[in-house]
Amino acid sequence: QVQLVESGGGLVQAGDSLTLSCSASGRFVDIYGMGWFRQAPGQEREFVASVSASGTNTVYTDSMKGRVTVSRDNAKKTVLLRIDNLKPEDTATYYCAASAVRNPPKTYRHYAYWGQGTQVTVST
């Protein structure tokens, strides 16, 4: 069992940078791959980034590549997502998730545990 709590969202201006945090608890957290997804109202859940259990491998969605960085600190049980040059289209609820796949894929169905989400709103 893994519990995840996201934080760091808020109202920002286009062009700003923002770092979201995911705090994990539970046993064997360091064996799970971790992913970030986002979902706007009425829209499908969208993959953003993932990081392997070891923290050495990262994957990013093509649509945000170059603007997003994911990292993890297994000692602190924390996963970070930094988004640079925020755009209005980034407005969504951002979720972190844990997968039994150590090198997690982009498909949300492979993630068993989810946080409650943190809202990011980007104004023009």
PDB file of C-alpha atoms in Angstrom:
ATOM      1  CA  GLN A   1       0.000   0.000   0.000  1.00  0.00           C
ATOM      2  CA  VAL A   2       1.211   3.445  -0.953  1.00  0.00           C
ATOM      3  CA  GLN A   3      -0.338   6.784  -0.081  1.00  0.00           C
ATOM      4  CA  LEU A   4       0.463   9.829  -2.164  1.00  0.00           C
ATOM      5  CA  VAL A   5      -0.156  13.507  -1.490  1.00  0.00           C
ATOM      6  CA  GLU A   6       0.492  16.215  -4.055  1.00  0.00           C
ATOM      7  CA  SER A   7       1.175  19.831  -3.246  1.00  0.00           C
ATOM      8  CA  GLY A   8       2.541  22.972  -4.829  1.00  0.00           C
ATOM      9  CA  GLY A   9      -0.243  23.914  -7.192  1.00  0.00           C
ATOM     10  CA  GLY A  10      -1.828  27.315  -7.419  1.00  0.00           C
ATOM     11  CA  LEU A  11      -2.605  30.274  -9.624  1.00  0.00           C
ATOM     12  CA  VAL A  12       0.331  31.377 -11.755  1.00  0.00           C
ATOM     13  CA  GLN A  13       1.008  33.584 -14.731  1.00  0.00           C
ATOM     14  CA  ALA A  14       1.904  32.285 -18.147  1.00  0.00           C
ATOM     15  CA  GLY A  15       5.655  32.024 -18.434  1.00  0.00           C
ATOM     16  CA  ASP A  16       6.159  31.275 -14.756  1.00  0.00           C
ATOM     17  CA  SER A  17       7.760  28.153 -13.354  1.00  0.00           C
ATOM     18  CA  LEU A  18       6.228  25.872 -10.790  1.00  0.00           C
ATOM     19  CA  THR A  19       7.402  22.854  -8.832  1.00  0.00           C
ATOM     20  CA  LEU A  20       4.898  20.271  -7.706  1.00  0.00           C
ATOM     21  CA  SER A  21       5.679  17.832  -4.940  1.00  0.00           C
ATOM     22  CA  CYS A  22       4.444  14.338  -4.254  1.00  0.00           C
ATOM     23  CA  SER A  23       4.955  12.939  -0.787  1.00  0.00           C
ATOM     24  CA  ALA A  24       4.742   9.163  -0.546  1.00  0.00           C
ATOM     25  CA  SER A  25       4.218   6.966   2.458  1.00  0.00           C
ATOM     26  CA  GLY A  26       4.078   3.249   3.006  1.00  0.00           C
ATOM     27  CA  ARG A  27       6.453   0.360   2.750  1.00  0.00           C
ATOM     28  CA  PHE A  28       8.571  -0.375  -0.290  1.00  0.00           C
ATOM     29  CA  VAL A  29       8.008   3.023  -1.834  1.00  0.00           C
ATOM     30  CA  ASP A  30      11.411   2.828  -3.499  1.00  0.00           C
ATOM     31  CA  ILE A  31      10.409  -0.171  -5.628  1.00  0.00           C
ATOM     32  CA  TYR A  32       7.636   1.710  -7.415  1.00  0.00           C
ATOM     33  CA  GLY A  33       7.949   3.655 -10.564  1.00  0.00           C
ATOM     34  CA  MET A  34       6.328   7.065 -10.251  1.00  0.00           C
ATOM     35  CA  GLY A  35       4.368   9.043 -12.767  1.00  0.00           C
ATOM     36  CA  TRP A  36       2.724  12.420 -13.132  1.00  0.00           C
ATOM     37  CA  PHE A  37      -0.543  12.887 -14.969  1.00  0.00           C
ATOM     38  CA  ARG A  38      -2.852  15.807 -15.482  1.00  0.00           C
ATOM     39  CA  GLN A  39      -6.523  16.185 -16.228  1.00  0.00           C
ATOM     40  CA  ALA A  40      -8.533  19.219 -17.174  1.00  0.00           C
ATOM     41  CA  PRO A  41     -12.301  19.291 -16.589  1.00  0.00           C
ATOM     42  CA  GLY A  42     -14.074  17.245 -19.219  1.00  0.00           C
ATOM     43  CA  GLN A  43     -10.789  16.035 -20.682  1.00  0.00           C
ATOM     44  CA  GLU A  44      -8.975  12.735 -20.670  1.00  0.00           C
ATOM     45  CA  ARG A  45      -6.231  12.022 -18.206  1.00  0.00           C
ATOM     46  CA  GLU A  46      -2.919  12.852 -19.808  1.00  0.00           C
ATOM     47  CA  PHE A  47       0.536  11.516 -19.113  1.00  0.00           C
ATOM     48  CA  VAL A  48       3.123  14.122 -18.185  1.00  0.00           C
ATOM     49  CA  ALA A  49       6.248  12.374 -16.927  1.00  0.00           C
ATOM     50  CA  SER A  50       7.532   9.303 -15.150  1.00  0.00           C
ATOM     51  CA  VAL A  51      10.633   8.278 -13.268  1.00  0.00           C
ATOM     52  CA  SER A  52      11.912   4.789 -12.606  1.00  0.00           C
ATOM     53  CA  ALA A  53      12.136   3.275  -9.152  1.00  0.00           C
ATOM     54  CA  SER A  54      15.855   3.960  -9.024  1.00  0.00           C
ATOM     55  CA  GLY A  55      15.399   7.509 -10.234  1.00  0.00           C
ATOM     56  CA  THR A  56      17.825   7.015 -13.099  1.00  0.00           C
ATOM     57  CA  ASN A  57      15.354   6.825 -15.975  1.00  0.00           C
ATOM     58  CA  THR A  58      12.836   9.494 -16.893  1.00  0.00           C
ATOM     59  CA  VAL A  59      10.196   9.740 -19.586  1.00  0.00           C
ATOM     60  CA  TYR A  60       8.362  12.866 -20.714  1.00  0.00           C
ATOM     61  CA  THR A  61       5.390  13.565 -22.863  1.00  0.00           C
ATOM     62  CA  ASP A  62       6.387  14.992 -26.206  1.00  0.00           C
ATOM     63  CA  SER A  63       4.003  17.891 -25.804  1.00  0.00           C
ATOM     64  CA  MET A  64       5.856  19.193 -22.747  1.00  0.00           C
ATOM     65  CA  LYS A  65       9.361  17.959 -23.426  1.00  0.00           C
ATOM     66  CA  GLY A  66      11.891  20.621 -22.621  1.00  0.00           C
ATOM     67  CA  ARG A  67       9.594  22.349 -20.134  1.00  0.00           C
ATOM     68  CA  VAL A  68       9.199  19.640 -17.519  1.00  0.00           C
ATOM     69  CA  THR A  69      11.612  17.832 -15.222  1.00  0.00           C
ATOM     70  CA  VAL A  70      10.803  14.938 -12.907  1.00  0.00           C
ATOM     71  CA  SER A  71      13.027  13.723 -10.105  1.00  0.00           C
ATOM     72  CA  ARG A  72      12.773  11.680  -6.948  1.00  0.00           C
ATOM     73  CA  ASP A  73      14.458  11.373  -3.603  1.00  0.00           C
ATOM     74  CA  ASN A  74      13.763   7.918  -2.270  1.00  0.00           C
ATOM     75  CA  ALA A  75      15.301   8.712   1.102  1.00  0.00           C
ATOM     76  CA  LYS A  76      12.733  11.486   1.530  1.00  0.00           C
ATOM     77  CA  LYS A  77      10.024   9.547  -0.326  1.00  0.00           C
ATOM     78  CA  THR A  78       9.406  12.571  -2.485  1.00  0.00           C
ATOM     79  CA  VAL A  79       8.857  13.043  -6.198  1.00  0.00           C
ATOM     80  CA  LEU A  80       9.100  16.463  -7.801  1.00  0.00           C
ATOM     81  CA  LEU A  81       7.731  17.803 -11.045  1.00  0.00           C
ATOM     82  CA  ARG A  82       9.058  21.109 -12.272  1.00  0.00           C
ATOM     83  CA  ILE A  83       7.223  22.862 -15.078  1.00  0.00           C
ATOM     84  CA  ASP A  84       8.878  25.781 -16.806  1.00  0.00           C
ATOM     85  CA  ASN A  85       7.331  28.366 -19.093  1.00  0.00           C
ATOM     86  CA  LEU A  86       3.823  27.553 -18.012  1.00  0.00           C
ATOM     87  CA  LYS A  87       1.111  27.979 -20.595  1.00  0.00           C
ATOM     88  CA  PRO A  88      -2.654  28.384 -20.228  1.00  0.00           C
ATOM     89  CA  GLU A  89      -3.065  24.904 -21.691  1.00  0.00           C
ATOM     90  CA  ASP A  90      -1.214  23.552 -18.662  1.00  0.00           C
ATOM     91  CA  THR A  91      -4.223  24.393 -16.511  1.00  0.00           C
ATOM     92  CA  ALA A  92      -5.329  21.106 -14.976  1.00  0.00           C
ATOM     93  CA  THR A  93      -5.329  18.991 -11.885  1.00  0.00           C
ATOM     94  CA  TYR A  94      -1.986  17.260 -11.576  1.00  0.00           C
ATOM     95  CA  TYR A  95      -1.753  13.812 -10.047  1.00  0.00           C
ATOM     96  CA  CYS A  96       1.158  11.693  -8.995  1.00  0.00           C
ATOM     97  CA  ALA A  97       0.846   7.936  -9.176  1.00  0.00           C
ATOM     98  CA  ALA A  98       2.804   4.835  -8.257  1.00  0.00           C
ATOM     99  CA  SER A  99       3.243   1.820 -10.497  1.00  0.00           C
ATOM    100  CA  ALA A 100       4.437  -1.698  -9.815  1.00  0.00           C
ATOM    101  CA  VAL A 101       6.387  -1.346 -13.037  1.00  0.00           C
ATOM    102  CA  ARG A 102       9.821  -0.143 -12.022  1.00  0.00           C
ATOM    103  CA  ASN A 103      10.241   1.653 -15.332  1.00  0.00           C
ATOM    104  CA  PRO A 104       6.669   2.884 -15.602  1.00  0.00           C
ATOM    105  CA  PRO A 105       4.898   3.316 -18.919  1.00  0.00           C
ATOM    106  CA  LYS A 106       2.753   6.209 -20.053  1.00  0.00           C
ATOM    107  CA  THR A 107      -0.516   4.347 -19.665  1.00  0.00           C
ATOM    108  CA  TYR A 108      -2.392   5.351 -16.531  1.00  0.00           C
ATOM    109  CA  ARG A 109      -3.884   1.868 -16.165  1.00  0.00           C
ATOM    110  CA  HIS A 110      -0.493   0.596 -15.048  1.00  0.00           C
ATOM    111  CA  TYR A 111      -0.563   2.830 -11.976  1.00  0.00           C
ATOM    112  CA  ALA A 112      -2.210   1.350  -8.920  1.00  0.00           C
ATOM    113  CA  TYR A 113      -1.939   4.232  -6.447  1.00  0.00           C
ATOM    114  CA  TRP A 114      -2.935   7.849  -6.931  1.00  0.00           C
ATOM    115  CA  GLY A 115      -2.811  11.044  -4.989  1.00  0.00           C
ATOM    116  CA  GLN A 116      -5.718  13.444  -4.614  1.00  0.00           C
ATOM    117  CA  GLY A 117      -4.291  15.912  -7.096  1.00  0.00           C
ATOM    118  CA  THR A 118      -3.185  19.518  -6.944  1.00  0.00           C
ATOM    119  CA  GLN A 119      -4.737  22.237  -9.072  1.00  0.00           C
ATOM    120  CA  VAL A 120      -2.621  24.335 -11.391  1.00  0.00           C
ATOM    121  CA  THR A 121      -4.241  27.343 -13.005  1.00  0.00           C
ATOM    122  CA  VAL A 122      -2.289  29.403 -15.512  1.00  0.00           C
ATOM    123  CA  SER A 123      -3.621  32.847 -16.330  1.00  0.00           C
ATOM    124  CA  THR A 124      -2.899  34.772 -19.491  1.00  0.00           C
TER     125      THR A 124
END
